[in-house]
mmCIF file of C-alpha atoms in Angstrom:
data_model
loop_
_atom_site.group_PDB
_atom_site.id
_atom_site.type_symbol
_atom_site.label_atom_id
_atom_site.label_comp_id
_atom_site.label_asym_id
_atom_site.label_seq_id
_atom_site.Cartn_x
_atom_site.Cartn_y
_atom_site.Cartn_z
ATOM 1 C CA UNK E 1 235.526 176.696 75.644
ATOM 2 C CA UNK E 2 236.890 179.048 72.965
ATOM 3 C CA UNK E 3 234.939 177.214 70.267
ATOM 4 C CA UNK E 4 231.768 177.490 72.352
ATOM 5 C CA UNK E 5 232.276 181.230 72.861
ATOM 6 C CA UNK E 6 233.026 181.712 69.153
ATOM 7 C CA UNK E 7 229.844 179.805 68.323
ATOM 8 C CA UNK E 8 227.822 181.727 70.908
ATOM 9 C CA UNK E 9 226.822 178.552 72.683
ATOM 10 C CA UNK E 10 227.729 176.539 75.795
ATOM 11 C CA UNK E 11 230.312 173.812 76.179
ATOM 12 C CA UNK E 12 227.615 171.376 77.298
ATOM 13 C CA UNK E 13 225.551 172.131 74.177
ATOM 14 C CA UNK E 14 228.603 171.469 71.961
ATOM 15 C CA UNK E 15 229.244 168.188 73.776
ATOM 16 C CA UNK E 16 225.625 167.109 73.481
ATOM 17 C CA UNK E 17 225.598 167.991 69.785
ATOM 18 C CA UNK E 18 228.787 166.035 69.214
ATOM 19 C CA UNK E 19 227.480 162.996 71.074
ATOM 20 C CA UNK E 20 224.152 163.138 69.226
ATOM 21 C CA UNK E 21 225.986 163.370 65.910
ATOM 22 C CA UNK E 22 228.236 160.456 66.775
ATOM 23 C CA UNK E 23 225.377 158.275 67.944
ATOM 24 C CA UNK E 24 223.346 159.056 64.806
ATOM 25 C CA UNK E 25 226.131 157.687 62.617
ATOM 26 C CA UNK E 26 226.316 154.326 64.395
ATOM 27 C CA UNK E 27 223.763 151.511 64.236
ATOM 28 C CA UNK E 28 222.138 150.937 67.616
ATOM 29 C CA UNK E 29 223.978 147.674 68.180
ATOM 30 C CA UNK E 30 227.350 149.458 67.721
ATOM 31 C CA UNK E 31 226.767 152.348 70.128
ATOM 32 C CA UNK E 32 229.387 152.447 72.857
ATOM 33 C CA UNK E 33 227.652 152.165 76.239
ATOM 34 C CA UNK E 34 230.230 154.507 77.739
ATOM 35 C CA UNK E 35 229.258 157.209 75.233
ATOM 36 C CA UNK E 36 225.579 156.768 76.112
ATOM 37 C CA UNK E 37 226.550 157.046 79.810
ATOM 38 C CA UNK E 38 228.582 160.191 79.060
ATOM 39 C CA UNK E 39 225.621 161.787 77.289
ATOM 40 C CA UNK E 40 223.425 161.084 80.289
ATOM 41 C CA UNK E 41 225.999 162.511 82.673
ATOM 42 C CA UNK E 42 226.400 165.696 80.616
ATOM 43 C CA UNK E 43 222.624 166.140 80.563
ATOM 44 C CA UNK E 44 222.483 165.664 84.361
ATOM 45 C CA UNK E 45 225.328 168.135 84.910
ATOM 46 C CA UNK E 46 223.530 170.681 82.720
ATOM 47 C CA UNK E 47 220.385 170.251 84.794
ATOM 48 C CA UNK E 48 222.324 170.614 88.045
ATOM 49 C CA UNK E 49 224.039 173.754 86.725
ATOM 50 C CA UNK E 50 220.723 175.269 85.727
ATOM 51 C CA UNK E 51 219.319 174.569 89.214
ATOM 52 C CA UNK E 52 222.399 176.106 90.846
ATOM 53 C CA UNK E 53 222.117 179.132 88.592
ATOM 54 C CA UNK E 54 218.457 179.583 89.524
ATOM 55 C CA UNK E 55 219.358 179.401 93.216
ATOM 56 C CA UNK E 56 221.975 182.085 92.688
ATOM 57 C CA UNK E 57 219.439 184.378 91.029
ATOM 58 C CA UNK E 58 217.005 183.806 93.851
ATOM 59 C CA UNK E 59 219.673 184.539 96.490
ATOM 60 C CA UNK E 60 220.629 187.731 94.686
ATOM 61 C CA UNK E 61 217.013 188.778 94.610
ATOM 62 C CA UNK E 62 216.584 188.115 98.338
ATOM 63 C CA UNK E 63 219.744 190.029 99.251
ATOM 64 C CA UNK E 64 218.602 193.027 97.189
ATOM 65 C CA UNK E 65 215.260 193.128 99.043
#
């Protein structure tokens, strides 16, 4: 988290960048299926967080009105 803050980015972005970098270094037949699964799960969590965040903004807007 500290590294993400220092880099002015999110933890999920750092994780996705790391996974992408790791996968790029390996031939396709050597890619760990667990790592591919992890990348998918991180992307899904990011999407869920963005949806939750949008709902929070909408709720704040409704309560202000």
